[in-house]
Coordinates of C-alpha atoms in Angstrom, one line a residue:
M1 CA 0.0 -0.3 -0.1
I2 CA 2.4 2.2 1.0
T3 CA 5.3 1.5 -2.1
S4 CA 2.1 2.0 -4.4
D5 CA 1.8 5.0 -3.9
G6 CA 3.5 8.3 -5.4
A7 CA 4.2 10.2 -3.3
V8 CA 6.0 8.1 -1.0
A9 CA 7.7 6.5 -4.3
G10 CA 8.5 10.0 -5.2
L11 CA 10.2 10.8 -1.6
V12 CA 12.3 7.0 -0.8
G13 CA 11.7 4.6 -4.0
N14 CA 11.7 1.2 -2.5
R15 CA 13.1 2.1 0.7
V16 CA 10.4 1.1 2.7
Y17 CA 11.6 -2.6 5.6
W18 CA 10.0 -5.0 7.6
G19 CA 11.5 -5.3 11.1
A20 CA 15.3 -3.5 10.0
I21 CA 16.2 -0.9 7.8
E22 CA 19.8 -2.6 5.3
Q23 CA 23.3 -1.3 6.7
T24 CA 23.2 0.4 3.6
A25 CA 20.5 1.8 3.2
A26 CA 20.5 5.6 1.0
N27 CA 18.0 7.7 3.1
P28 CA 14.4 8.9 3.7
C29 CA 13.8 5.6 4.1
V30 CA 11.2 3.8 6.0
R31 CA 10.6 0.5 8.8
L32 CA 7.6 -1.0 9.3
T33 CA 7.1 -3.0 12.5
L34 CA 4.6 -4.9 13.9
I35 CA 4.6 -3.8 17.9
S36 CA 1.8 -5.7 18.9
G37 CA -1.5 -8.1 17.7
A38 CA -4.3 -10.3 18.9
P39 CA -7.8 -10.8 17.7
V40 CA -11.0 -8.7 17.5
Y41 CA -13.7 -10.2 20.0
A42 CA -17.2 -8.9 19.9
S43 CA -19.8 -10.1 23.0
K44 CA -20.5 -13.4 20.3
G45 CA -17.0 -14.5 20.2
A46 CA -14.3 -13.9 17.5
A47 CA -14.3 -10.1 15.3
G48 CA -13.1 -12.5 11.8
L49 CA -10.7 -9.6 12.7
T50 CA -7.3 -8.7 14.5
S51 CA -5.8 -5.4 15.3
S52 CA -2.7 -4.7 15.1
R53 CA -0.3 -1.8 16.5
V54 CA 1.8 -0.7 13.2
Q55 CA 5.0 1.3 14.3
V56 CA 5.8 3.0 10.9
D57 CA 9.6 5.0 11.7
V58 CA 11.0 7.5 8.9
R59 CA 14.5 8.1 8.9
A60 CA 15.7 11.2 6.9
D61 CA 19.3 13.5 7.0
S62 CA 16.9 16.6 8.2
Y63 CA 14.4 16.9 10.1
A64 CA 12.3 18.5 7.0
A65 CA 13.1 15.8 4.9
A66 CA 11.8 13.4 8.0
R67 CA 9.0 15.4 7.5
A68 CA 7.3 14.9 4.1
V69 CA 8.0 11.2 4.5
A70 CA 5.7 11.8 7.7
D71 CA 3.0 13.1 5.9
A72 CA 2.7 11.5 3.0
V73 CA 2.9 7.7 4.4
E74 CA 0.5 9.6 7.2
A75 CA -1.9 10.5 4.0
V76 CA -1.6 6.5 2.7
I77 CA -2.5 5.1 5.9
N78 CA -4.4 7.2 8.7
G79 CA -7.7 6.8 7.6
F80 CA -7.8 4.0 5.3
S81 CA -10.3 1.1 4.8
G82 CA -10.4 -1.0 2.1
I83 CA -8.4 -4.1 0.1
S84 CA -4.5 -3.7 -0.3
G85 CA -3.3 -7.3 -2.2
T86 CA -4.4 -10.3 0.8
T87 CA -4.7 -8.1 3.4
H88 CA -8.6 -6.7 3.7
F89 CA -8.0 -2.9 5.9
R90 CA -11.4 -2.4 7.8
S91 CA -9.2 1.0 9.9
A92 CA -5.9 2.0 10.0
L93 CA -5.8 5.2 12.2
M94 CA -2.9 6.5 13.7
L95 CA -2.0 7.1 17.5
N96 CA 0.3 9.1 18.2
Q97 CA 3.6 10.7 16.7
R98 CA 7.4 11.9 18.2
A99 CA 10.6 13.2 16.5
I100 CA 13.7 11.5 17.9
V101 CA 17.6 12.7 16.8
E102 CA 19.8 10.3 17.1
T103 CA 23.9 9.5 15.4
L104 CA 24.2 6.6 12.7
A105 CA 27.6 6.6 12.2
G106 CA 28.8 9.3 13.5
E107 CA 26.8 11.1 11.6
L108 CA 22.7 13.1 12.6
Q109 CA 19.3 11.6 11.6
H110 CA 16.0 12.9 12.2
L111 CA 13.2 10.4 12.8
I112 CA 9.5 10.4 12.5
S113 CA 8.2 7.4 14.3
S114 CA 4.4 7.1 14.1
D115 CA 2.1 3.8 16.0
F116 CA -1.1 2.9 13.8
E117 CA -3.4 1.1 14.6
V118 CA -4.9 -1.4 12.0
W119 CA -7.9 -3.4 11.8
H120 CA -7.7 -5.9 9.0
K121 CA -8.3 -9.9 7.8
P122 CA -7.3 -11.4 5.0
A123 CA -8.9 -10.5 2.1
A124 CA -11.7 -12.9 0.5

């Protein structure tokens, strides 16, 4: 879903990773991490949905570049419902966002980290 968006692809190309960013990856780039996930239950049992928390980290050489990518990613994910690939997304909502500055290999890196709650199930 993220990589097929023209605005995101225009900023990061194919530098979107699940779990870990490749050591040789250029900036800006995006890392997606599944923080937690559990089945959703209603009064009659399992609702057939999973509620997952996904953290999206944007890494860039400047705050402005990180902000541009984070805004583009948010525009794709926040409020999304529909089918992407083999997944039916019922709801995706941003819960919080924070900016972090750290040093990586002696270079200052700007990160914007966003948490999303995603309700999903396999597409039929």
